[in-house]
XYZ file of C-alpha atoms in Angstrom:
440
model
C -31.673 -59.727 47.217
C -31.848 -60.093 51.390
C -30.361 -59.475 54.073
C -30.294 -63.381 54.562
C -29.259 -66.326 51.849
C -28.160 -69.720 51.816
C -24.796 -71.003 50.337
C -23.917 -73.888 48.963
C -20.430 -75.462 47.784
C -19.401 -78.771 46.279
C -15.864 -79.743 47.668
C -15.324 -83.387 45.843
C -16.140 -86.809 46.541
C -19.939 -85.603 46.162
C -20.045 -83.799 49.229
C -21.487 -80.211 49.451
C -21.588 -77.674 51.726
C -24.146 -76.175 52.934
C -25.133 -72.748 54.854
C -27.505 -69.639 55.742
C -26.246 -66.246 56.438
C -27.720 -63.338 58.162
C -26.292 -59.726 57.970
C -26.941 -57.010 60.393
C -26.416 -53.901 58.983
C -25.935 -51.757 62.344
C -23.173 -53.835 63.164
C -22.011 -54.716 59.709
C -21.585 -58.652 61.021
C -21.875 -61.299 58.835
C -23.047 -64.299 60.641
C -23.903 -67.936 59.856
C -26.843 -69.933 60.513
C -25.415 -70.777 64.496
C -25.258 -66.796 64.489
C -21.326 -67.228 64.642
C -19.289 -64.302 63.161
C -18.268 -65.099 59.366
C -16.946 -61.305 58.961
C -17.377 -57.968 59.239
C -18.312 -56.011 56.070
C -17.194 -52.492 55.770
C -18.101 -50.442 52.472
C -15.848 -46.734 53.506
C -14.247 -44.553 51.519
C -10.801 -44.576 50.469
C -9.910 -41.440 52.453
C -11.523 -38.712 54.732
C -11.221 -35.592 51.883
C -9.694 -34.928 48.894
C -6.430 -36.137 47.982
C -3.347 -33.239 46.475
C -4.629 -32.978 43.179
C -0.452 -32.341 42.110
C 0.291 -35.851 43.342
C -2.415 -37.496 41.468
C -1.339 -35.464 38.309
C 2.254 -37.134 38.134
C 4.297 -40.085 38.315
C 4.895 -41.127 41.663
C 7.445 -39.236 44.150
C 9.142 -41.705 46.212
C 11.687 -41.515 48.975
C 14.011 -45.163 48.618
C 11.421 -46.241 51.688
C 8.663 -46.391 49.909
C 10.228 -48.857 47.269
C 11.795 -51.029 50.280
C 8.341 -51.251 51.837
C 6.701 -53.438 48.547
C 7.984 -57.010 47.944
C 7.226 -59.188 45.056
C 6.898 -62.698 45.880
C 5.084 -65.418 43.620
C 2.625 -67.687 44.777
C -1.030 -69.321 44.439
C -3.529 -67.642 46.297
C -5.328 -70.324 47.599
C -2.042 -71.361 48.956
C -1.344 -68.318 50.460
C -4.694 -67.689 52.330
C -4.746 -71.359 53.856
C -1.083 -70.781 55.327
C -1.030 -70.761 58.980
C 1.884 -67.995 59.178
C -0.831 -65.570 57.439
C -3.422 -65.471 60.167
C -4.623 -61.924 60.010
C -2.935 -61.261 56.435
C -5.247 -58.735 53.931
C -5.280 -60.028 50.535
C -6.591 -57.635 47.455
C -8.386 -59.505 45.029
C -9.094 -58.561 41.595
C -12.979 -58.370 41.570
C -15.483 -55.971 39.859
C -16.547 -52.239 41.626
C -19.575 -54.449 43.158
C -17.298 -56.969 45.012
C -18.110 -59.866 42.425
C -16.499 -61.690 40.062
C -18.377 -61.445 36.548
C -16.584 -62.924 33.744
C -18.118 -60.112 31.756
C -20.437 -57.095 31.752
C -22.854 -59.248 30.030
C -22.748 -62.290 32.309
C -23.889 -61.955 35.925
C -22.985 -64.870 38.563
C -25.623 -65.580 41.527
C -23.994 -68.607 43.258
C -20.293 -69.483 44.566
C -20.145 -72.193 42.912
C -20.032 -70.784 39.760
C -16.317 -68.970 40.416
C -15.077 -73.011 40.535
C -15.440 -72.459 36.487
C -13.322 -69.634 36.675
C -9.465 -70.211 37.298
C -7.924 -66.458 37.500
C -7.397 -65.259 41.235
C -9.849 -63.130 41.962
C -12.385 -66.118 42.253
C -10.197 -68.027 43.726
C -9.444 -66.013 46.142
C -12.897 -65.897 47.139
C -13.477 -69.743 47.357
C -10.645 -70.214 50.052
C -12.725 -68.646 52.406
C -15.970 -69.111 54.404
C -18.824 -69.152 51.204
C -20.947 -66.937 52.941
C -18.689 -64.098 52.722
C -18.960 -64.453 48.547
C -22.846 -65.296 48.338
C -23.270 -62.358 50.573
C -21.794 -60.463 47.939
C -22.922 -62.247 45.190
C -26.667 -61.177 46.559
C -26.311 -57.691 46.808
C -24.257 -56.694 44.182
C -24.892 -53.564 42.244
C -25.856 -55.215 38.484
C -28.626 -54.648 35.778
C -31.765 -56.237 37.764
C -30.092 -55.134 41.295
C -29.464 -50.913 40.859
C -29.323 -50.273 43.950
C -26.882 -52.550 45.268
C -23.470 -52.801 46.555
C -21.096 -50.569 44.601
C -17.849 -48.927 45.298
C -18.174 -45.975 42.849
C -21.962 -44.971 43.378
C -20.909 -41.732 45.351
C -17.764 -41.403 43.286
C -19.673 -40.726 39.848
C -21.754 -39.095 41.189
C -19.378 -36.428 42.756
C -17.531 -36.591 39.101
C -20.821 -35.977 37.278
C -21.531 -33.289 39.248
C -18.101 -31.565 38.947
C -18.827 -31.520 35.407
C -22.068 -29.922 35.343
C -19.963 -27.161 37.693
C -17.566 -26.906 34.939
C -19.516 -27.182 31.354
C -22.503 -27.753 30.050
C -21.233 -31.039 27.551
C -22.254 -34.736 29.478
C -19.988 -37.732 29.874
C -21.102 -40.808 30.761
C -19.501 -42.234 32.831
C -20.938 -45.246 34.177
C -20.794 -48.698 35.762
C -22.723 -51.691 33.903
C -22.165 -54.989 36.117
C -19.192 -54.192 38.122
C -17.493 -52.504 34.567
C -16.269 -49.042 34.485
C -17.484 -47.803 30.799
C -15.273 -45.218 29.850
C -16.644 -43.897 26.473
C -14.406 -41.924 24.002
C -14.482 -38.432 25.174
C -13.547 -35.138 23.443
C -10.505 -34.123 23.643
C -11.190 -30.473 25.045
C -13.833 -32.501 27.608
C -11.217 -34.881 29.081
C -8.801 -32.810 31.169
C -12.455 -31.773 32.864
C -13.026 -35.262 33.134
C -9.911 -36.372 34.348
C -9.908 -33.578 37.005
C -13.177 -34.706 38.287
C -11.988 -37.728 38.939
C -8.997 -36.547 41.031
C -11.197 -34.633 42.790
C -13.668 -36.835 43.628
C -11.172 -40.027 43.778
C -11.602 -39.864 47.682
C -15.257 -40.878 47.541
C -14.249 -44.506 45.881
C -15.251 -46.921 48.870
C -13.291 -49.791 49.847
C -15.162 -53.244 49.865
C -13.451 -55.459 52.456
C -14.617 -58.644 54.641
C -12.478 -58.781 57.820
C -11.531 -61.251 59.812
C -13.204 -64.196 57.703
C -12.432 -67.792 58.101
C -9.746 -69.358 55.757
C -12.111 -72.567 55.732
C -13.127 -72.789 51.847
C -11.555 -75.099 49.111
C -8.406 -76.553 48.730
C -6.369 -75.518 45.711
C -7.494 -78.450 43.868
C -10.856 -77.358 44.149
C -11.688 -81.061 45.304
C -11.798 -80.536 48.658
C -12.351 -77.852 51.984
C -9.766 -76.671 53.844
C -8.719 -77.348 57.197
C -7.283 -73.575 57.852
C -8.450 -72.248 61.155
C -7.326 -68.902 61.121
C -8.792 -65.748 59.706
C -7.919 -63.206 56.980
C -9.441 -60.403 55.561
C -10.479 -59.990 51.809
C -10.289 -56.635 49.736
C -12.504 -57.232 46.829
C -10.550 -54.429 44.356
C -10.846 -53.294 40.609
C -9.485 -51.671 37.531
C -11.202 -50.806 34.367
C -10.835 -52.698 31.081
C -8.575 -50.731 28.813
C -9.853 -50.928 25.119
C -11.584 -54.415 26.296
C -15.073 -55.596 26.933
C -16.986 -52.997 26.970
C -14.488 -50.367 26.645
C -13.157 -52.411 23.082
C -14.623 -50.316 20.360
C -13.386 -46.622 22.447
C -10.606 -45.007 20.413
C -8.788 -43.638 23.011
C -6.320 -45.712 24.649
C -4.191 -43.178 26.406
C -7.783 -41.172 28.084
C -9.058 -44.979 29.175
C -5.365 -45.535 30.626
C -5.434 -42.231 32.904
C -8.403 -43.186 34.196
C -7.944 -47.003 34.405
C -4.637 -45.201 36.781
C -6.320 -42.907 38.926
C -8.849 -45.908 39.784
C -6.312 -48.337 41.010
C -5.051 -45.666 42.777
C -8.123 -45.311 44.620
C -8.036 -49.101 44.801
C -5.078 -49.419 46.607
C -4.890 -46.421 48.724
C -8.421 -47.912 50.103
C -6.564 -51.486 51.132
C -3.572 -50.691 52.110
C -5.524 -47.532 54.459
C -7.911 -50.976 56.077
C -4.789 -52.561 56.327
C -2.905 -50.185 58.584
C -6.469 -49.582 60.862
C -6.518 -52.920 61.817
C -2.340 -52.711 62.594
C -3.233 -49.574 65.146
C -5.992 -52.021 66.237
C -3.389 -54.788 66.570
C -0.635 -52.881 68.023
C 1.453 -55.091 65.422
C 2.558 -55.241 62.253
C -0.086 -56.753 59.662
C 0.784 -58.430 56.096
C -0.691 -57.140 52.902
C -0.676 -59.142 49.414
C -1.865 -56.972 46.883
C -2.315 -58.642 43.412
C -1.835 -56.725 40.224
C -5.132 -54.910 39.209
C -6.061 -55.101 35.727
C -3.684 -56.895 34.101
C -4.083 -59.548 31.694
C -7.685 -59.220 29.642
C -7.971 -56.031 31.211
C -5.039 -54.925 29.113
C -3.990 -52.119 31.856
C 0.048 -51.993 31.301
C 2.431 -53.141 34.151
C 4.105 -50.069 34.155
C 0.671 -48.480 35.025
C -0.104 -50.927 37.366
C 3.331 -49.941 39.364
C 3.149 -46.874 38.955
C -0.728 -46.684 41.121
C 1.227 -48.998 43.594
C 3.669 -46.710 44.369
C 1.545 -43.572 44.248
C -1.123 -45.082 46.761
C 2.217 -45.639 48.860
C 3.299 -42.223 48.754
C -0.149 -40.819 49.733
C -0.422 -42.334 52.652
C 3.382 -41.523 53.181
C 2.329 -37.693 52.965
C 0.035 -38.027 55.502
C 2.159 -39.018 57.713
C 2.287 -42.931 58.071
C 5.039 -45.467 57.781
C 4.054 -47.969 55.681
C 6.919 -49.748 55.937
C 6.602 -49.775 59.617
C 3.341 -50.879 60.278
C 2.958 -53.366 57.160
C 4.593 -55.933 55.165
C 3.474 -55.259 51.958
C 3.813 -57.801 49.201
C 2.550 -58.331 45.835
C 1.733 -61.162 44.579
C 2.521 -62.767 41.156
C 1.582 -66.034 39.946
C 3.761 -68.471 40.275
C 3.039 -69.813 36.616
C 4.030 -66.820 35.330
C 7.774 -65.798 36.220
C 7.835 -63.214 33.783
C 5.431 -61.459 35.674
C 7.531 -61.256 39.295
C 10.412 -60.018 37.312
C 8.523 -57.667 35.315
C 6.829 -56.202 38.358
C 10.012 -56.621 40.914
C 11.785 -54.126 38.110
C 8.870 -51.392 37.749
C 8.991 -51.345 41.615
C 12.339 -51.090 42.273
C 13.339 -48.765 39.329
C 14.766 -45.426 40.399
C 16.382 -46.470 43.490
C 20.064 -47.615 44.630
C 22.221 -47.508 41.807
C 20.483 -44.810 39.957
C 19.885 -43.163 42.732
C 23.564 -42.398 43.355
C 24.513 -42.059 40.102
C 21.063 -39.645 38.959
C 20.634 -37.894 42.286
C 17.265 -36.234 41.923
C 16.292 -32.602 42.685
C 15.558 -32.008 46.642
C 16.749 -34.989 47.739
C 13.541 -36.767 46.274
C 13.602 -39.911 44.553
C 11.811 -40.194 40.867
C 10.763 -43.508 39.771
C 12.254 -43.559 36.017
C 10.150 -44.252 33.114
C 10.638 -46.697 30.696
C 10.494 -45.555 26.876
C 7.166 -46.592 26.600
C 6.214 -45.213 29.539
C 7.442 -41.719 27.753
C 5.922 -42.497 24.512
C 2.497 -43.117 25.501
C 1.605 -40.553 28.417
C -1.383 -39.871 29.376
C -2.930 -36.614 28.899
C -2.925 -34.310 31.584
C -0.214 -35.979 33.669
C 2.650 -34.523 34.272
C 6.263 -36.771 34.908
C 8.427 -33.673 36.043
C 9.282 -34.149 39.685
C 8.474 -31.898 41.805
C 7.441 -30.713 45.987
C 5.196 -32.879 47.208
C 1.515 -31.214 48.218
C 0.903 -30.215 51.776
C -0.069 -33.948 53.699
C -4.063 -34.292 54.107
C -5.638 -34.974 56.871
C -5.584 -38.065 58.251
C -5.055 -41.849 57.462
C -6.258 -45.221 57.600
C -10.334 -45.853 59.024
C -9.701 -46.139 62.176
C -9.789 -44.129 65.443
C -5.761 -44.228 66.476
C -4.792 -43.791 63.463
C -6.850 -41.349 62.068
C -7.182 -38.475 64.823
C -7.787 -35.865 62.178
C -11.630 -37.371 61.869
C -13.826 -38.414 64.917
C -15.464 -41.977 64.108
C -18.197 -43.469 64.389
C -18.444 -46.844 66.233
C -20.291 -49.100 64.099
C -20.011 -52.595 65.568
C -19.941 -54.200 69.264
C -16.163 -54.682 69.454
C -15.437 -51.091 69.742
C -14.690 -51.045 65.832
C -14.689 -48.010 64.553
C -14.910 -46.383 60.912
C -14.608 -43.059 59.198
C -16.981 -41.574 57.208
C -16.454 -38.903 54.726
C -19.054 -35.600 54.992
C -21.961 -36.146 52.848
C -21.096 -40.007 52.063
C -23.732 -42.413 53.660
C -21.602 -45.227 55.683
C -22.849 -47.508 53.700
C -24.122 -47.668 49.708
C -27.403 -49.794 50.931
C -29.888 -49.927 53.305
C -32.544 -52.499 54.538
C -36.018 -52.380 54.082
C -38.106 -53.666 56.516
C -38.953 -56.188 54.724
C -35.494 -57.841 54.528
C -34.591 -56.003 51.169
C -31.520 -54.357 50.680
C -32.192 -51.042 48.784
C -29.820 -47.930 48.220
C -29.982 -45.225 50.096
């Protein structure tokens, strides 16, 4: 892997777009062969300090405004990225935990051109923007032959294992293989310790983001180049496969599902913090398109995905951030599957309006109701009873004006700033003198 590379992408009729990229570790800028800016890459922690344990244990407890700040729209990811009205928007794409999009934990993709064979939202979203962004990630993603590459859970997993060593002599091999998180069967007596370690370490998970990348990739047909001239930001987020892929033979579904819920909370939280930072810098409301993380072949139930989304919004609210004021959050469901939109709308609106009037929760808090299915499959170590919100953790998105509680470090020529969690390197990787990428 290298700080420099080339990319090519066929765009129909025999035409092929070719180019080169260079990445500057100091400024975090990805540029093309002319020196023009392709994007700014960031991989900072999703929160500056540990998240309230009580808030992570329970089903989301939210005010009516929390539900109203997320709308559900159906559409097609490339079309949405290319709409001029979405200039400056953030798009949260399902990917792997290394930022790449591999079809399985045993198959490593090496060229952005290969994404054309995968018709799911994540690869199509990456094809919608400048191909150098995707190729840089593919060239530097952590995988079997590049263990020190980009990895959103490197520090997180080390912290979880450190927590386990402090409370028990038993070992548990939570690990990543080619961007997929392996969650082996875990003895019931050890599960509470693993989940506690995950909750205590969740803030160290990284948010992988390409900011301000040109929406100049391929058209929805993948047979022509986009004519769009605006820029968007791409967040590469992931869930875990529940009893699927490398977790297929594991019997503890409820445990896997709870680990998965916490991972999704962290991924959505990081994405929304990044967008809030952009909103503060621009002094304008920012549009954010979330995609359902972990649905489909990853087997995460819609209830779990909706709960994680709501929990992320509520965690930001407890930090004093007005998500509805600063962000226009839209959950993008697939237009070809109308039942998905109906399902997610129902889950996100559950517990509001009429239900709130008929069954007001204690202390004025709105508890999102849980379905019969959710009650029957309650994961371990999770309290569903409403409770007062835990004290807010200090501060905000990874930007100076929004996160006054942390001292930002200037990382880019334009004054862009990003805070880091104490003890966590700014990047999971650094470049060797010969241009190679190595883990810090």
